[in-house]
mmCIF file of C-alpha atoms in Angstrom:
data_model
loop_
_atom_site.group_PDB
_atom_site.id
_atom_site.type_symbol
_atom_site.label_atom_id
_atom_site.label_comp_id
_atom_site.label_asym_id
_atom_site.label_seq_id
_atom_site.Cartn_x
_atom_site.Cartn_y
_atom_site.Cartn_z
ATOM 1 C CA MET A 210 -0.069 0.020 -0.020
ATOM 2 C CA ASN A 211 1.590 3.303 -1.043
ATOM 3 C CA TRP A 212 0.811 5.627 1.951
ATOM 4 C CA GLU A 213 2.631 8.649 0.250
ATOM 5 C CA PHE A 214 0.070 8.593 -2.608
ATOM 6 C CA ILE A 215 -2.984 8.152 -0.155
ATOM 7 C CA PHE A 216 -1.828 11.026 1.988
ATOM 8 C CA LYS A 217 -0.819 13.122 -1.261
ATOM 9 C CA TYR A 218 -4.266 12.906 -2.957
ATOM 10 C CA LEU A 219 -6.446 12.486 0.208
ATOM 11 C CA PRO A 220 -7.591 16.550 0.006
ATOM 12 C CA LEU A 221 -8.328 16.148 -3.703
ATOM 13 C CA TYR A 222 -10.773 13.191 -2.661
ATOM 14 C CA GLN A 223 -12.102 15.247 0.232
ATOM 15 C CA GLU A 224 -13.187 18.202 -2.125
ATOM 16 C CA ALA A 225 -14.435 15.264 -4.394
ATOM 17 C CA ALA A 226 -16.612 13.807 -1.876
ATOM 18 C CA LEU A 227 -18.144 17.225 -0.822
ATOM 19 C CA LEU A 228 -18.929 17.786 -4.155
ATOM 20 C CA THR A 229 -20.663 14.468 -4.622
ATOM 21 C CA LEU A 230 -22.641 14.797 -1.483
ATOM 22 C CA LYS A 231 -23.736 18.375 -2.260
ATOM 23 C CA ILE A 232 -25.247 17.280 -5.676
ATOM 24 C CA GLY A 233 -26.516 14.020 -4.093
ATOM 25 C CA LEU A 234 -28.382 15.929 -1.329
ATOM 26 C CA ILE A 235 -29.918 18.619 -3.285
ATOM 27 C CA GLY A 236 -30.916 16.177 -6.095
ATOM 28 C CA ILE A 237 -32.568 14.115 -3.543
ATOM 29 C CA ALA A 238 -34.356 16.997 -1.873
ATOM 30 C CA VAL A 239 -35.740 17.826 -5.274
ATOM 31 C CA SER A 240 -36.665 14.335 -6.179
ATOM 32 C CA ILE A 241 -38.691 13.994 -2.917
ATOM 33 C CA ILE A 242 -40.591 17.155 -3.787
ATOM 34 C CA ILE A 243 -41.300 15.621 -7.248
ATOM 35 C CA GLY A 244 -41.932 12.198 -6.129
ATOM 36 C CA LEU A 245 -44.631 13.550 -3.497
ATOM 37 C CA PHE A 246 -46.347 15.792 -6.066
ATOM 38 C CA CYS A 247 -46.752 12.758 -8.715
ATOM 39 C CA SER A 248 -47.727 10.065 -5.762
ATOM 40 C CA LEU A 249 -50.704 12.728 -4.791
ATOM 41 C CA VAL A 250 -51.590 13.289 -8.402
ATOM 42 C CA GLN A 251 -51.912 9.518 -8.889
ATOM 43 C CA TYR A 252 -53.830 8.960 -5.675
ATOM 44 C CA TYR A 253 -56.354 11.289 -6.040
ATOM 45 C CA LYS A 254 -56.634 10.398 -9.682
ATOM 46 C CA VAL A 255 -56.377 14.106 -11.122
ATOM 47 C CA PRO A 256 -57.476 14.224 -14.744
ATOM 48 C CA VAL A 257 -54.485 14.904 -17.257
ATOM 49 C CA LEU A 258 -51.887 15.233 -14.658
ATOM 50 C CA ARG A 259 -52.133 11.945 -13.430
ATOM 51 C CA GLN A 260 -51.424 10.567 -17.202
ATOM 52 C CA ILE A 261 -48.375 13.227 -17.436
ATOM 53 C CA ALA A 262 -47.097 11.897 -14.111
ATOM 54 C CA THR A 263 -47.186 8.142 -15.344
ATOM 55 C CA VAL A 264 -45.437 8.755 -18.691
ATOM 56 C CA TYR A 265 -42.787 10.808 -16.688
ATOM 57 C CA ILE A 266 -42.351 7.675 -14.368
ATOM 58 C CA GLU A 267 -42.337 5.180 -16.910
ATOM 59 C CA ILE A 268 -39.622 7.152 -19.010
ATOM 60 C CA SER A 269 -37.417 7.875 -15.943
ATOM 61 C CA ARG A 270 -37.309 4.325 -14.547
ATOM 62 C CA ASN A 271 -37.065 2.676 -17.864
ATOM 63 C CA THR A 272 -33.963 4.684 -18.965
ATOM 64 C CA PRO A 273 -30.604 4.552 -17.304
ATOM 65 C CA LEU A 274 -29.300 7.692 -15.337
ATOM 66 C CA LEU A 275 -26.246 7.872 -17.842
ATOM 67 C CA ILE A 276 -28.453 8.250 -20.795
ATOM 68 C CA GLN A 277 -30.507 10.848 -19.069
ATOM 69 C CA LEU A 278 -27.422 12.927 -18.140
ATOM 70 C CA PHE A 279 -26.070 12.597 -21.839
ATOM 71 C CA PHE A 280 -29.634 13.943 -23.091
ATOM 72 C CA ILE A 281 -29.229 16.633 -20.447
ATOM 73 C CA TYR A 282 -25.731 17.796 -21.195
ATOM 74 C CA TYR A 283 -25.262 17.080 -24.580
ATOM 75 C CA ALA A 284 -28.355 16.992 -26.397
ATOM 76 C CA LEU A 285 -29.907 20.281 -24.841
ATOM 77 C CA PRO A 286 -27.307 22.552 -25.886
ATOM 78 C CA LYS A 287 -28.248 21.519 -29.429
ATOM 79 C CA VAL A 288 -31.598 23.411 -28.970
ATOM 80 C CA GLY A 289 -30.161 26.271 -27.285
ATOM 81 C CA VAL A 290 -30.322 25.347 -23.668
ATOM 82 C CA GLN A 291 -26.983 25.365 -21.911
ATOM 83 C CA VAL A 292 -26.512 23.325 -18.747
ATOM 84 C CA SER A 293 -23.310 22.965 -16.878
ATOM 85 C CA SER A 294 -22.158 19.695 -15.647
ATOM 86 C CA GLU A 295 -23.120 20.251 -12.020
ATOM 87 C CA MET A 296 -26.623 21.604 -13.169
ATOM 88 C CA ALA A 297 -26.838 18.485 -15.391
ATOM 89 C CA GLY A 298 -25.906 16.188 -12.103
ATOM 90 C CA TYR A 299 -28.704 17.913 -10.239
ATOM 91 C CA ILE A 300 -31.500 17.677 -12.652
ATOM 92 C CA GLY A 301 -30.734 14.138 -13.897
ATOM 93 C CA LEU A 302 -30.606 12.796 -10.295
ATOM 94 C CA ALA A 303 -34.075 14.689 -9.398
ATOM 95 C CA PHE A 304 -35.631 13.343 -12.580
ATOM 96 C CA LEU A 305 -34.591 9.772 -12.112
ATOM 97 C CA GLY A 306 -35.044 10.040 -8.479
ATOM 98 C CA GLY A 307 -38.568 11.559 -8.519
ATOM 99 C CA SER A 308 -40.023 8.519 -10.213
ATOM 100 C CA TYR A 309 -38.567 6.215 -7.625
ATOM 101 C CA MET A 310 -39.660 8.310 -4.745
ATOM 102 C CA SER A 311 -43.237 8.766 -6.503
ATOM 103 C CA GLU A 312 -43.706 5.099 -6.420
ATOM 104 C CA THR A 313 -42.700 4.631 -2.928
ATOM 105 C CA PHE A 314 -44.779 7.335 -1.575
ATOM 106 C CA ARG A 315 -47.783 6.009 -3.831
ATOM 107 C CA SER A 316 -47.528 2.627 -2.369
ATOM 108 C CA GLY A 317 -47.380 4.274 1.094
ATOM 109 C CA LEU A 318 -50.598 6.264 0.311
ATOM 110 C CA GLU A 319 -52.345 3.206 -0.898
ATOM 111 C CA SER A 320 -51.321 1.251 2.189
ATOM 112 C CA VAL A 321 -53.581 3.066 4.430
ATOM 113 C CA ASP A 322 -57.291 1.686 4.841
ATOM 114 C CA LYS A 323 -59.886 3.475 3.422
ATOM 115 C CA ILE A 324 -61.787 3.361 6.649
ATOM 116 C CA GLN A 325 -59.131 6.145 7.971
ATOM 117 C CA THR A 326 -59.912 8.584 5.244
ATOM 118 C CA GLU A 327 -63.872 8.051 5.714
ATOM 119 C CA SER A 328 -63.248 8.469 9.526
ATOM 120 C CA ALA A 329 -61.370 11.624 9.131
ATOM 121 C CA TYR A 330 -64.275 13.148 6.891
ATOM 122 C CA SER A 331 -66.795 11.903 9.502
ATOM 123 C CA LEU A 332 -64.973 14.125 12.005
ATOM 124 C CA GLY A 333 -65.281 17.326 9.703
ATOM 125 C CA MET A 334 -61.906 17.238 8.000
ATOM 126 C CA ASN A 335 -61.301 18.287 4.666
ATOM 127 C CA LYS A 336 -59.437 16.666 2.080
ATOM 128 C CA MET A 337 -56.177 18.560 2.633
ATOM 129 C CA GLN A 338 -56.715 18.021 6.619
ATOM 130 C CA ALA A 339 -57.046 14.422 6.227
ATOM 131 C CA MET A 340 -54.292 14.086 4.120
ATOM 132 C CA ARG A 341 -52.011 16.179 6.411
ATOM 133 C CA TYR A 342 -53.202 14.692 9.753
ATOM 134 C CA VAL A 343 -54.078 11.340 9.056
ATOM 135 C CA ILE A 344 -53.128 9.660 5.769
ATOM 136 C CA LEU A 345 -49.658 11.172 5.222
ATOM 137 C CA PRO A 346 -48.176 10.375 8.574
ATOM 138 C CA GLN A 347 -49.203 6.712 8.047
ATOM 139 C CA ALA A 348 -47.957 6.664 4.380
ATOM 140 C CA MET A 349 -44.622 7.900 5.292
ATOM 141 C CA SER A 350 -43.970 5.632 8.156
ATOM 142 C CA VAL A 351 -44.853 2.724 5.976
ATOM 143 C CA SER A 352 -42.608 3.943 3.169
ATOM 144 C CA ILE A 353 -39.554 4.669 5.290
ATOM 145 C CA PRO A 354 -37.537 1.348 4.238
ATOM 146 C CA ALA A 355 -38.091 1.946 0.681
ATOM 147 C CA PHE A 356 -37.446 5.683 1.141
ATOM 148 C CA VAL A 357 -33.939 4.976 2.754
ATOM 149 C CA ALA A 358 -33.343 2.349 -0.284
ATOM 150 C CA ASN A 359 -33.860 5.034 -2.551
ATOM 151 C CA VAL A 360 -31.967 7.559 -0.966
ATOM 152 C CA ILE A 361 -28.808 5.273 -0.824
ATOM 153 C CA PHE A 362 -29.575 3.901 -4.404
ATOM 154 C CA LEU A 363 -29.581 7.646 -5.686
ATOM 155 C CA MET A 364 -26.367 8.485 -3.810
ATOM 156 C CA LYS A 365 -24.674 5.522 -5.338
ATOM 157 C CA GLU A 366 -25.880 6.724 -8.826
ATOM 158 C CA THR A 367 -23.935 9.668 -8.801
ATOM 159 C CA SER A 368 -20.978 7.673 -9.600
ATOM 160 C CA VAL A 369 -21.737 8.048 -13.023
ATOM 161 C CA PHE A 370 -21.540 11.744 -13.049
ATOM 162 C CA SER A 371 -18.022 11.409 -14.235
ATOM 163 C CA ALA A 372 -19.154 10.780 -17.500
ATOM 164 C CA ILE A 373 -20.238 14.301 -17.983
ATOM 165 C CA SER A 374 -16.759 15.817 -16.725
ATOM 166 C CA LEU A 375 -17.847 16.445 -13.059
ATOM 167 C CA LEU A 376 -15.119 16.533 -10.697
ATOM 168 C CA ASP A 377 -16.786 13.911 -8.417
ATOM 169 C CA LEU A 378 -15.451 10.976 -6.510
ATOM 170 C CA MET A 379 -15.433 8.516 -9.420
ATOM 171 C CA PHE A 380 -14.002 11.081 -11.783
ATOM 172 C CA MET A 381 -11.164 11.491 -9.273
ATOM 173 C CA ALA A 382 -10.332 7.789 -9.240
ATOM 174 C CA LYS A 383 -10.302 7.321 -12.755
ATOM 175 C CA ASP A 384 -8.359 10.462 -13.280
ATOM 176 C CA LEU A 385 -5.754 9.255 -10.937
ATOM 177 C CA MET A 386 -5.570 5.743 -12.131
ATOM 178 C CA GLY A 387 -5.271 6.989 -15.651
ATOM 179 C CA MET A 388 -1.858 9.048 -14.509
ATOM 180 C CA TYR A 389 -0.386 6.473 -12.147
ATOM 181 C CA ASN A 390 -0.287 2.920 -11.187
ATOM 182 C CA ASP A 391 -1.547 3.165 -7.932
ATOM 183 C CA THR A 392 -4.812 1.505 -8.817
ATOM 184 C CA THR A 393 -5.518 -0.098 -5.467
ATOM 185 C CA GLU A 394 -4.791 3.224 -3.539
ATOM 186 C CA ALA A 395 -7.217 4.793 -5.752
ATOM 187 C CA LEU A 396 -9.780 2.562 -5.577
ATOM 188 C CA CYS A 397 -9.505 2.197 -1.733
ATOM 189 C CA LEU A 398 -9.837 5.995 -1.476
ATOM 190 C CA LEU A 399 -13.013 5.808 -3.527
ATOM 191 C CA VAL A 400 -14.524 2.797 -1.609
ATOM 192 C CA GLY A 401 -13.773 4.394 1.687
ATOM 193 C CA PHE A 402 -15.394 7.934 0.651
ATOM 194 C CA TYR A 403 -18.766 6.319 -0.616
ATOM 195 C CA LEU A 404 -18.704 4.177 2.696
ATOM 196 C CA ILE A 405 -18.389 7.598 4.771
ATOM 197 C CA ILE A 406 -21.409 9.122 2.999
ATOM 198 C CA LEU A 407 -23.477 5.934 2.796
ATOM 199 C CA LEU A 408 -22.991 4.398 6.011
ATOM 200 C CA PRO A 409 -24.423 7.010 8.205
ATOM 201 C CA ILE A 410 -27.662 7.190 5.968
ATOM 202 C CA SER A 411 -28.384 3.805 6.400
ATOM 203 C CA ILE A 412 -27.824 3.679 10.153
ATOM 204 C CA VAL A 413 -30.050 6.708 10.614
ATOM 205 C CA GLY A 414 -32.519 5.093 8.401
ATOM 206 C CA THR A 415 -32.527 2.119 10.592
ATOM 207 C CA ILE A 416 -32.828 4.038 13.741
ATOM 208 C CA VAL A 417 -35.872 6.018 12.312
ATOM 209 C CA GLU A 418 -37.534 2.975 10.803
ATOM 210 C CA ARG A 419 -37.076 1.200 14.331
ATOM 211 C CA ARG A 420 -38.573 4.344 16.347
ATOM 212 C CA VAL A 421 -41.359 4.477 14.017
ATOM 213 C CA ARG A 422 -42.500 0.601 14.334
ATOM 214 C CA ARG A 423 -42.058 1.040 18.051
ATOM 215 C CA ALA A 424 -44.585 4.037 17.965
ATOM 216 C CA GLY A 425 -46.922 1.914 16.460
ATOM 217 C CA PHE A 426 -47.086 3.227 12.769
ATOM 218 C CA GLY A 427 -45.346 0.862 10.785
ATOM 219 C CA GLY A 428 -47.544 -1.970 11.098
#
């Protein structure tokens, strides 16, 4: 193990990890908003919007993120829409993640017994109040395992960002492996930093899931 190589390029990996984490967190945050909107549209069967959401979900889930990034970064400029590699990363991750989050939230919403909704209406709640105070809390608690899995999946998908010249962790590792023969060291740093990013997410998700189940929401 070439420790000199590791200590020399550790700061570069730290910068790349921060960029990866930044794009991942912002992209996931936007995907949650998109997913929640699409799931509500489908749950309430909103005309036109429901069909649009369905088409979006099918396109997003059935095309690789890499292809989506290529379209955003290379094809959009052909029609006059200039997008930086970082912005393409945000858009691509949100576009992909929105469909996965939508299906997660939709399944959570549909798992809530209809009698819960009827009971809320009988107490004088309107649709918005019933959703906010009765349906959504139960749906979110049921969705936690799939939600955490989606977050981890999307963070791992950031590894393809190097294909659009984004200086993320994968780009850094590939660049150093191309210049030097210290492949093992470069890959160890890559794996180490992804573990640093993903393990806390997994642990926190497990803790939250257990607490929710203990509180009696998760079934």
